[in-house]
Coordinates of N, CA and C in Angstrom, one line a residue:
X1 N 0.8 -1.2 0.0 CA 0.0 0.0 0.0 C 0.9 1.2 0.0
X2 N 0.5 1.4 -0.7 CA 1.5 3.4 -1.0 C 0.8 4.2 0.3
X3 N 2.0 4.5 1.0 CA 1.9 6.0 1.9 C 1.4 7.2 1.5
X4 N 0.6 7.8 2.0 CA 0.4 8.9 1.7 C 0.8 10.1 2.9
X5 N 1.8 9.7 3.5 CA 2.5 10.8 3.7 C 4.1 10.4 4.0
X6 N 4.9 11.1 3.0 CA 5.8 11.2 2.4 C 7.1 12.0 3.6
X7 N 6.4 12.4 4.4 CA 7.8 13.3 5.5 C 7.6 14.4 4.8
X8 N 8.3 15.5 5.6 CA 8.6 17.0 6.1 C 8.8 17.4 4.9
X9 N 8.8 18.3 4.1 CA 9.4 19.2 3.1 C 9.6 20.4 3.2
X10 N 9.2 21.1 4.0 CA 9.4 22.8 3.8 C 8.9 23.1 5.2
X11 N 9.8 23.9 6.2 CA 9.6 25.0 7.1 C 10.0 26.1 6.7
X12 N 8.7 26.6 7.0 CA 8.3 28.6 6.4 C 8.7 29.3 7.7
X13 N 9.9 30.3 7.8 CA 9.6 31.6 8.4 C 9.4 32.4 7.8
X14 N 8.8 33.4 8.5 CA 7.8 34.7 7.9 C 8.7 35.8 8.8
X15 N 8.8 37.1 8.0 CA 9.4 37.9 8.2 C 9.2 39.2 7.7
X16 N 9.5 40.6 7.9 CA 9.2 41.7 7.2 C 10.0 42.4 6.4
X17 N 11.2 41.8 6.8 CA 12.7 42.2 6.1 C 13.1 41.4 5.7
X18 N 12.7 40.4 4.0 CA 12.6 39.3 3.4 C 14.2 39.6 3.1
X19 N 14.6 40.5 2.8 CA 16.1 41.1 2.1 C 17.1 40.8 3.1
X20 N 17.0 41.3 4.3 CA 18.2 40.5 5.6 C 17.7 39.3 5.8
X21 N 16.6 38.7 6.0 CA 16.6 37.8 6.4 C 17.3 36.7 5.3
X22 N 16.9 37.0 3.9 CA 17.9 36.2 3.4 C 19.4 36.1 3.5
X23 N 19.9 37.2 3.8 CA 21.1 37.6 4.2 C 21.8 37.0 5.4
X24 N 21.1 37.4 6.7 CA 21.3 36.3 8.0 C 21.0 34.5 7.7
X25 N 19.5 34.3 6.9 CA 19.9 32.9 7.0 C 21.2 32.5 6.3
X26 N 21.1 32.8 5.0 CA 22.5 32.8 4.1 C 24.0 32.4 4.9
X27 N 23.8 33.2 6.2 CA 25.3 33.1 7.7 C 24.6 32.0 7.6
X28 N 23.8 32.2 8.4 CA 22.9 30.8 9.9 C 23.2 29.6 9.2
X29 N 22.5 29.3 8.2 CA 22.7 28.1 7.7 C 23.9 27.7 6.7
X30 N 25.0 28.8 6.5 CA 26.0 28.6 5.3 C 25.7 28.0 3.9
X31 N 24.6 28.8 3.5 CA 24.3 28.0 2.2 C 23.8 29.3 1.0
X32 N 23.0 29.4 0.2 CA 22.8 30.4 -0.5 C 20.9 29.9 -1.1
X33 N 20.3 30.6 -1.1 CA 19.1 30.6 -1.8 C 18.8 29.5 -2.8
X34 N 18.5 28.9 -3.4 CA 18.2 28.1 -5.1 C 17.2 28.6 -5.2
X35 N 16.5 29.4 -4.5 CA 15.2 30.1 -5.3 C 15.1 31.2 -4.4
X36 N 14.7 32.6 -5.4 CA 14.9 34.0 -4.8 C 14.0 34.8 -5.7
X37 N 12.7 35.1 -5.1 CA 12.2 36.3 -5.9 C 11.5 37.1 -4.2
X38 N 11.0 38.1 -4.6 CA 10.3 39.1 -3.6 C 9.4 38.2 -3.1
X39 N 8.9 37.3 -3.4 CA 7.3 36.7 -2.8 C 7.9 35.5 -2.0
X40 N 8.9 34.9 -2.3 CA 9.5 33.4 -1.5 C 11.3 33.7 -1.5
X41 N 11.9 33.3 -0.7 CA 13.3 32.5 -0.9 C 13.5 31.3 0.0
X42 N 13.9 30.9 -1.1 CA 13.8 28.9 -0.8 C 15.3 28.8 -0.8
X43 N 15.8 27.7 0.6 CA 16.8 26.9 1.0 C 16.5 25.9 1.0
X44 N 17.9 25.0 0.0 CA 17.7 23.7 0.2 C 18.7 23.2 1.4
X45 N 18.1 22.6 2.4 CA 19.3 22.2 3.9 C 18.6 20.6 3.6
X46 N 19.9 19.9 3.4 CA 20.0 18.6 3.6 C 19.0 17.7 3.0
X47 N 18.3 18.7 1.8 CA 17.3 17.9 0.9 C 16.2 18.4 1.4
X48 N 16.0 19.1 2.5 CA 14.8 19.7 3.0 C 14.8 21.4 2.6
X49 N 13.5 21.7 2.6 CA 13.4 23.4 2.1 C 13.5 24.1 3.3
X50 N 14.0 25.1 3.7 CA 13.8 26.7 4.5 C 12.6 27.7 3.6
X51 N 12.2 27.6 4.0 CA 11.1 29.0 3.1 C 11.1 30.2 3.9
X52 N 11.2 31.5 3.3 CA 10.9 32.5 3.8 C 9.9 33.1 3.0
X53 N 9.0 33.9 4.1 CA 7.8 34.3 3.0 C 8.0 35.8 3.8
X54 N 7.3 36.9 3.1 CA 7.2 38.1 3.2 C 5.9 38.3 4.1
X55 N 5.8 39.0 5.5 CA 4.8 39.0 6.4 C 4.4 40.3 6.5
X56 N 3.1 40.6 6.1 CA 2.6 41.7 5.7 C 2.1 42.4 7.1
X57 N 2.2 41.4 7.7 CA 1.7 42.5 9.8 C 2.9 42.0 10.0
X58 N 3.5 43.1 10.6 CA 4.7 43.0 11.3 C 4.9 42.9 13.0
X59 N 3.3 43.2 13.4 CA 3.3 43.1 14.3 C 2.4 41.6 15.2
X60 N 2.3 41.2 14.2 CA 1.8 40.4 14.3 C 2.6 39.0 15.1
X61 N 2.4 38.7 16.4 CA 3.2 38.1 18.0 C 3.1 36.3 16.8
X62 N 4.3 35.9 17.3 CA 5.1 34.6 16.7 C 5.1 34.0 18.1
X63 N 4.5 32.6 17.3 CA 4.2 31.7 18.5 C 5.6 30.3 18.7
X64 N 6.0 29.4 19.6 CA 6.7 28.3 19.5 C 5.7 27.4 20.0
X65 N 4.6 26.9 19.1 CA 4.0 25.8 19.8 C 4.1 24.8 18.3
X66 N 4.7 25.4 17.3 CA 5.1 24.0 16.4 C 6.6 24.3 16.2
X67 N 7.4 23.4 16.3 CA 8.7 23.8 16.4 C 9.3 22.5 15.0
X68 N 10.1 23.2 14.5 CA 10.6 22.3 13.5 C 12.3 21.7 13.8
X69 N 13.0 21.1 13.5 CA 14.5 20.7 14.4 C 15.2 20.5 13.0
X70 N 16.2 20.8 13.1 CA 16.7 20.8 11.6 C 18.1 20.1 12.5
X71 N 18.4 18.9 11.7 CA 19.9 17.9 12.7 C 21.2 18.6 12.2
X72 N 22.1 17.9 13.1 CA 23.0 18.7 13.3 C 23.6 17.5 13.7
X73 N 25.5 18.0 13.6 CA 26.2 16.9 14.2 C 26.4 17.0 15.5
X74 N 27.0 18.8 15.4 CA 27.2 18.9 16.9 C 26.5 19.8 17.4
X75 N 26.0 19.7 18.4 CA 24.7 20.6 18.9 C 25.0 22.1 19.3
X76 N 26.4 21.9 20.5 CA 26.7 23.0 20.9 C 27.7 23.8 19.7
X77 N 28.4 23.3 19.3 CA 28.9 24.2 17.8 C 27.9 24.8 17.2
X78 N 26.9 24.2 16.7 CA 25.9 24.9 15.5 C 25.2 26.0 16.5
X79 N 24.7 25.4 18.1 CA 24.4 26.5 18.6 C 24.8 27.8 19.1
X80 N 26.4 27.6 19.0 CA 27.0 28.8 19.1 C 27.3 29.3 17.9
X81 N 27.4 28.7 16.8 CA 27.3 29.8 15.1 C 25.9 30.7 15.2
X82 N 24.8 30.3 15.9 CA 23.9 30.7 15.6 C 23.4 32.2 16.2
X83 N 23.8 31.9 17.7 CA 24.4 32.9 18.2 C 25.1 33.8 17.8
X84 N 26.2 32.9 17.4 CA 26.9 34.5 16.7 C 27.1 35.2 15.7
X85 N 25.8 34.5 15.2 CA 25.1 35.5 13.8 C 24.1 36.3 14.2
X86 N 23.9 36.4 15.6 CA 22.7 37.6 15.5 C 21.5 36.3 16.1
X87 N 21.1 35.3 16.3 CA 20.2 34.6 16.8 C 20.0 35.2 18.3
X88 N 19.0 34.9 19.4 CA 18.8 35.2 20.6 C 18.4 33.9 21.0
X89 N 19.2 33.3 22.4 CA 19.1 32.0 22.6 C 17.3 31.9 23.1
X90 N 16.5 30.5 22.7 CA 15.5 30.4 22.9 C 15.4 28.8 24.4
X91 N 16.7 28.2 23.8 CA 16.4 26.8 24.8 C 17.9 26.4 24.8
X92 N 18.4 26.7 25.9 CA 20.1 25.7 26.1 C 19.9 24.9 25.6
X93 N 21.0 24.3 24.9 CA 21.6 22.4 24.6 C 20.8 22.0 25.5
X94 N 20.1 20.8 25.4 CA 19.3 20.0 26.6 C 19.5 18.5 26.1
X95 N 20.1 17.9 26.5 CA 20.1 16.1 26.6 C 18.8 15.8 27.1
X96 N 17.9 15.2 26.4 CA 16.5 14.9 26.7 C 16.3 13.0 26.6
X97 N 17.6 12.6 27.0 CA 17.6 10.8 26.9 C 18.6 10.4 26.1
X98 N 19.6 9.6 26.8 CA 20.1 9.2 25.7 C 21.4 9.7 25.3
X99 N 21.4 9.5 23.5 CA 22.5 10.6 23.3 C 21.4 11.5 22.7
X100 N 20.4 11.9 22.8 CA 19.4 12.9 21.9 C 19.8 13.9 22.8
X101 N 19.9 15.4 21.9 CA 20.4 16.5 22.3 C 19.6 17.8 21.4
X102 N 18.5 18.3 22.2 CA 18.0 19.4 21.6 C 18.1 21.0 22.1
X103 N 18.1 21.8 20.9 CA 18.2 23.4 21.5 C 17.5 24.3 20.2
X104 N 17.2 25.5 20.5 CA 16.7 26.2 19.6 C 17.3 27.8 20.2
X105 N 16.9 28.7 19.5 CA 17.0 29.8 19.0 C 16.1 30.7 18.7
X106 N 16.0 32.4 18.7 CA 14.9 33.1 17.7 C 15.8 34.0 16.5
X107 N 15.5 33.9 15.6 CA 16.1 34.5 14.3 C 15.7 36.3 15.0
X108 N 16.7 36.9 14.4 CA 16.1 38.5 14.6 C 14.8 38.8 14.4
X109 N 13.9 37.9 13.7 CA 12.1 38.5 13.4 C 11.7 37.7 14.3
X110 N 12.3 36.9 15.6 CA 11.5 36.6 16.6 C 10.4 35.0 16.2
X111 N 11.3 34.3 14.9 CA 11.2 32.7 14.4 C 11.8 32.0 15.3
X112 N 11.7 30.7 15.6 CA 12.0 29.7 16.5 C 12.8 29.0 15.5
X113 N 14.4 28.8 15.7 CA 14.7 27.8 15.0 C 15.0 26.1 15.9
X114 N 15.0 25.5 15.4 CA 15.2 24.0 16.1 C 16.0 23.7 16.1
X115 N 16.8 23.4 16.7 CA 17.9 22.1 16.3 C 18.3 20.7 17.0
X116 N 18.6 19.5 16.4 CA 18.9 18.5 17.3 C 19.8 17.9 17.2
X117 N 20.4 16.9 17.9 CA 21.5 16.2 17.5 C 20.8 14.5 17.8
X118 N 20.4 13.8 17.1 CA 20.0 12.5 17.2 C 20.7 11.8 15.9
X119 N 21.3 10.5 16.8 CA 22.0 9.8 16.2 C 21.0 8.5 15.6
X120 N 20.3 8.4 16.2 CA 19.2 7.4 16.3 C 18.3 7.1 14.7
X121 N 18.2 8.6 15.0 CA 16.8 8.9 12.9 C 17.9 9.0 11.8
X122 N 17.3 8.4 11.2 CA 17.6 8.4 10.0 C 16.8 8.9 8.7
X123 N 16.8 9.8 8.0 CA 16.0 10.1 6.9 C 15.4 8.8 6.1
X124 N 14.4 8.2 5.3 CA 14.1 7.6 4.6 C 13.9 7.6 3.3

């Protein structure tokens, strides 16, 4: 029987300064756009998309009650690059069992980024 759900493809941050923000992720993540117009810029990380979309209320309060984790080898490295691109820490490194090792961040527009270090998953 064929699956019909296929896994993750695309976490969207929303932002009002589409133009740094591509800029800052561009640091944060070390990589460059494959897709760049005014309405979207699209990151490919590890076969998965980063989307940024243009947020027309700027005031509009950003929530963390869906959080996305994007893996990592080493937790505390990537979480101090993150940092010192301008991130504001959101959750210490936390060992949650195991060798599993999660932390996150907020991007300068106040986005949650995830991060984890699990040796365990494996993409399919």
């Amino acid at each position: 029987m064929k699956k019909q759900f296929l896994g993750l493809r695309t976490t969207i941050y929303k932002t009002n300064e589409l133009s740094k923000a591509k800029l800052w992720y561009s640091r944060a993540f070390e990589t460059s756009p494959y897709f760049d117009e005014d309405f979207y810029v699209g990151f490919n990380i590890g076969g998965f998309e980063l989307g940024l979309l243009p947020e027309t209320d700027s005031n509009a309060s950003k929530t963390d009650n869906v959080l996305s984790y994007w893996g990592v080898d080493d937790i505390n490295k990537t979480f101090s690059h993150l940092i010192e691109v301008g991130a504001a820490v959101h959750e210490q490194p936390t060992n949650v069992g195991g060798e599993l090792w999660v932390a996150s961040v907020k991007d300068p527009w106040g986005n949650v980024i995830g991060i984890i270090y699990n040796p365990e998953f494996k993409a399919q």
